[in-house]
Amino acid sequence: MTCGGMTNVVDVHITRLRKKIDREFARPLIHTIRGVGYVVRAD
């Protein structure tokens, strides 16, 4: 099975990670860098 279009697989996984990881902290750890990807950091 090949996919010629864009999928939201990464978005779904990031959303699930954010629900599991970020709920423990007052400030989010997973940040989106537009046009690049994602980064995990404590600001």
PDB file of N, CA and C in Angstrom:
ATOM      1  N   MET A   1       0.843  -1.182   0.000  1.00  0.00           N
ATOM      2  CA  MET A   1       0.000   0.000   0.000  1.00  0.00           C
ATOM      3  C   MET A   1       0.887   1.243   0.000  1.00  0.00           C
ATOM      4  N   THR A   2       0.686   2.084  -0.941  1.00  0.00           N
ATOM      5  CA  THR A   2       1.456   3.327  -1.002  1.00  0.00           C
ATOM      6  C   THR A   2       0.524   4.502  -0.797  1.00  0.00           C
ATOM      7  N   CYS A   3       1.091   5.537  -0.295  1.00  0.00           N
ATOM      8  CA  CYS A   3       0.304   6.735  -0.013  1.00  0.00           C
ATOM      9  C   CYS A   3       0.874   7.891  -0.819  1.00  0.00           C
ATOM     10  N   GLY A   4       0.115   8.405  -1.740  1.00  0.00           N
ATOM     11  CA  GLY A   4       0.582   9.501  -2.570  1.00  0.00           C
ATOM     12  C   GLY A   4       0.347  10.855  -1.937  1.00  0.00           C
ATOM     13  N   GLY A   5      -0.519  10.916  -0.944  1.00  0.00           N
ATOM     14  CA  GLY A   5      -0.836  12.188  -0.313  1.00  0.00           C
ATOM     15  C   GLY A   5      -0.263  12.291   1.086  1.00  0.00           C
ATOM     16  N   MET A   6      -0.613  13.359   1.726  1.00  0.00           N
ATOM     17  CA  MET A   6      -0.142  13.570   3.099  1.00  0.00           C
ATOM     18  C   MET A   6      -1.026  12.793   4.065  1.00  0.00           C
ATOM     19  N   THR A   7      -0.415  12.326   5.139  1.00  0.00           N
ATOM     20  CA  THR A   7      -1.166  11.648   6.183  1.00  0.00           C
ATOM     21  C   THR A   7      -0.937  12.389   7.493  1.00  0.00           C
ATOM     22  N   ASN A   8      -1.744  12.067   8.472  1.00  0.00           N
ATOM     23  CA  ASN A   8      -1.622  12.718   9.766  1.00  0.00           C
ATOM     24  C   ASN A   8      -1.100  11.768  10.836  1.00  0.00           C
ATOM     25  N   VAL A   9      -0.347  10.759  10.428  1.00  0.00           N
ATOM     26  CA  VAL A   9       0.162   9.756  11.363  1.00  0.00           C
ATOM     27  C   VAL A   9       1.022  10.401  12.440  1.00  0.00           C
ATOM     28  N   VAL A  10       1.934  11.261  12.044  1.00  0.00           N
ATOM     29  CA  VAL A  10       2.825  11.914  13.012  1.00  0.00           C
ATOM     30  C   VAL A  10       2.007  12.812  13.940  1.00  0.00           C
ATOM     31  N   ASP A  11       1.056  13.547  13.374  1.00  0.00           N
ATOM     32  CA  ASP A  11       0.213  14.422  14.195  1.00  0.00           C
ATOM     33  C   ASP A  11      -0.547  13.639  15.257  1.00  0.00           C
ATOM     34  N   VAL A  12      -1.046  12.482  14.889  1.00  0.00           N
ATOM     35  CA  VAL A  12      -1.785  11.644  15.840  1.00  0.00           C
ATOM     36  C   VAL A  12      -0.863  11.179  16.968  1.00  0.00           C
ATOM     37  N   HIS A  13       0.335  10.743  16.634  1.00  0.00           N
ATOM     38  CA  HIS A  13       1.276  10.288  17.659  1.00  0.00           C
ATOM     39  C   HIS A  13       1.715  11.430  18.566  1.00  0.00           C
ATOM     40  N   ILE A  14       1.973  12.593  18.008  1.00  0.00           N
ATOM     41  CA  ILE A  14       2.361  13.755  18.823  1.00  0.00           C
ATOM     42  C   ILE A  14       1.224  14.145  19.760  1.00  0.00           C
ATOM     43  N   THR A  15       0.001  14.110  19.261  1.00  0.00           N
ATOM     44  CA  THR A  15      -1.154  14.428  20.106  1.00  0.00           C
ATOM     45  C   THR A  15      -1.248  13.458  21.278  1.00  0.00           C
ATOM     46  N   ARG A  16      -1.045  12.171  21.010  1.00  0.00           N
ATOM     47  CA  ARG A  16      -1.100  11.167  22.087  1.00  0.00           C
ATOM     48  C   ARG A  16       0.046  11.360  23.076  1.00  0.00           C
ATOM     49  N   LEU A  17       1.230  11.662  22.572  1.00  0.00           N
ATOM     50  CA  LEU A  17       2.361  11.922  23.467  1.00  0.00           C
ATOM     51  C   LEU A  17       2.108  13.141  24.334  1.00  0.00           C
ATOM     52  N   ARG A  18       1.566  14.187  23.743  1.00  0.00           N
ATOM     53  CA  ARG A  18       1.266  15.398  24.518  1.00  0.00           C
ATOM     54  C   ARG A  18       0.274  15.105  25.637  1.00  0.00           C
ATOM     55  N   LYS A  19      -0.722  14.294  25.354  1.00  0.00           N
ATOM     56  CA  LYS A  19      -1.707  13.936  26.385  1.00  0.00           C
ATOM     57  C   LYS A  19      -1.057  13.169  27.528  1.00  0.00           C
ATOM     58  N   LYS A  20      -0.082  12.309  27.219  1.00  0.00           N
ATOM     59  CA  LYS A  20       0.576  11.507  28.245  1.00  0.00           C
ATOM     60  C   LYS A  20       1.654  12.276  28.987  1.00  0.00           C
ATOM     61  N   ILE A  21       2.448  13.053  28.272  1.00  0.00           N
ATOM     62  CA  ILE A  21       3.611  13.715  28.869  1.00  0.00           C
ATOM     63  C   ILE A  21       3.257  15.066  29.471  1.00  0.00           C
ATOM     64  N   ASP A  22       2.580  15.894  28.706  1.00  0.00           N
ATOM     65  CA  ASP A  22       2.351  17.277  29.125  1.00  0.00           C
ATOM     66  C   ASP A  22       1.366  17.424  30.276  1.00  0.00           C
ATOM     67  N   ARG A  23       0.556  16.426  30.536  1.00  0.00           N
ATOM     68  CA  ARG A  23      -0.415  16.566  31.640  1.00  0.00           C
ATOM     69  C   ARG A  23       0.268  16.602  33.004  1.00  0.00           C
ATOM     70  N   GLU A  24       1.492  16.119  33.076  1.00  0.00           N
ATOM     71  CA  GLU A  24       2.235  16.097  34.338  1.00  0.00           C
ATOM     72  C   GLU A  24       2.894  17.438  34.669  1.00  0.00           C
ATOM     73  N   PHE A  25       2.967  18.327  33.697  1.00  0.00           N
ATOM     74  CA  PHE A  25       3.706  19.568  33.880  1.00  0.00           C
ATOM     75  C   PHE A  25       2.804  20.783  33.657  1.00  0.00           C
ATOM     76  N   ALA A  26       3.146  21.862  34.331  1.00  0.00           N
ATOM     77  CA  ALA A  26       2.370  23.088  34.175  1.00  0.00           C
ATOM     78  C   ALA A  26       2.577  23.699  32.785  1.00  0.00           C
ATOM     79  N   ARG A  27       3.792  23.561  32.260  1.00  0.00           N
ATOM     80  CA  ARG A  27       4.111  24.074  30.929  1.00  0.00           C
ATOM     81  C   ARG A  27       4.390  22.897  30.000  1.00  0.00           C
ATOM     82  N   PRO A  28       3.979  23.003  28.747  1.00  0.00           N
ATOM     83  CA  PRO A  28       4.184  21.880  27.825  1.00  0.00           C
ATOM     84  C   PRO A  28       5.660  21.630  27.523  1.00  0.00           C
ATOM     85  N   LEU A  29       6.006  20.361  27.307  1.00  0.00           N
ATOM     86  CA  LEU A  29       7.380  19.990  26.962  1.00  0.00           C
ATOM     87  C   LEU A  29       7.556  19.804  25.461  1.00  0.00           C
ATOM     88  N   ILE A  30       6.515  19.384  24.766  1.00  0.00           N
ATOM     89  CA  ILE A  30       6.599  19.144  23.330  1.00  0.00           C
ATOM     90  C   ILE A  30       6.150  20.405  22.605  1.00  0.00           C
ATOM     91  N   HIS A  31       7.035  20.938  21.778  1.00  0.00           N
ATOM     92  CA  HIS A  31       6.759  22.172  21.041  1.00  0.00           C
ATOM     93  C   HIS A  31       6.832  21.901  19.544  1.00  0.00           C
ATOM     94  N   THR A  32       5.969  22.573  18.796  1.00  0.00           N
ATOM     95  CA  THR A  32       5.981  22.481  17.350  1.00  0.00           C
ATOM     96  C   THR A  32       6.823  23.614  16.789  1.00  0.00           C
ATOM     97  N   ILE A  33       7.760  23.255  15.926  1.00  0.00           N
ATOM     98  CA  ILE A  33       8.544  24.255  15.213  1.00  0.00           C
ATOM     99  C   ILE A  33       8.051  24.226  13.772  1.00  0.00           C
ATOM    100  N   ARG A  34       7.331  25.243  13.421  1.00  0.00           N
ATOM    101  CA  ARG A  34       6.661  25.290  12.120  1.00  0.00           C
ATOM    102  C   ARG A  34       7.657  25.165  10.973  1.00  0.00           C
ATOM    103  N   GLY A  35       7.363  24.272  10.054  1.00  0.00           N
ATOM    104  CA  GLY A  35       8.215  24.050   8.901  1.00  0.00           C
ATOM    105  C   GLY A  35       9.409  23.146   9.157  1.00  0.00           C
ATOM    106  N   VAL A  36       9.603  22.755  10.431  1.00  0.00           N
ATOM    107  CA  VAL A  36      10.754  21.923  10.789  1.00  0.00           C
ATOM    108  C   VAL A  36      10.301  20.610  11.406  1.00  0.00           C
ATOM    109  N   GLY A  37       9.521  20.696  12.477  1.00  0.00           N
ATOM    110  CA  GLY A  37       9.071  19.485  13.167  1.00  0.00           C
ATOM    111  C   GLY A  37       8.742  19.756  14.615  1.00  0.00           C
ATOM    112  N   TYR A  38       9.194  18.869  15.475  1.00  0.00           N
ATOM    113  CA  TYR A  38       8.874  18.952  16.897  1.00  0.00           C
ATOM    114  C   TYR A  38      10.149  18.906  17.725  1.00  0.00           C
ATOM    115  N   VAL A  39      10.057  19.477  18.923  1.00  0.00           N
ATOM    116  CA  VAL A  39      11.187  19.446  19.848  1.00  0.00           C
ATOM    117  C   VAL A  39      10.644  19.268  21.258  1.00  0.00           C
ATOM    118  N   VAL A  40      11.401  18.553  22.070  1.00  0.00           N
ATOM    119  CA  VAL A  40      11.056  18.383  23.480  1.00  0.00           C
ATOM    120  C   VAL A  40      12.026  19.221  24.285  1.00  0.00           C
ATOM    121  N   ARG A  41      11.491  20.207  24.998  1.00  0.00           N
ATOM    122  CA  ARG A  41      12.344  21.062  25.823  1.00  0.00           C
ATOM    123  C   ARG A  41      11.515  21.700  26.935  1.00  0.00           C
ATOM    124  N   ALA A  42      12.191  21.959  28.028  1.00  0.00           N
ATOM    125  CA  ALA A  42      11.554  22.660  29.142  1.00  0.00           C
ATOM    126  C   ALA A  42      11.968  24.124  29.058  1.00  0.00           C
ATOM    127  N   ASP A  43      11.003  24.986  28.877  1.00  0.00           N
ATOM    128  CA  ASP A  43      11.298  26.430  28.785  1.00  0.00           C
ATOM    129  C   ASP A  43      11.331  27.060  30.142  1.00  0.00           C
TER     130      ASP A  43
END
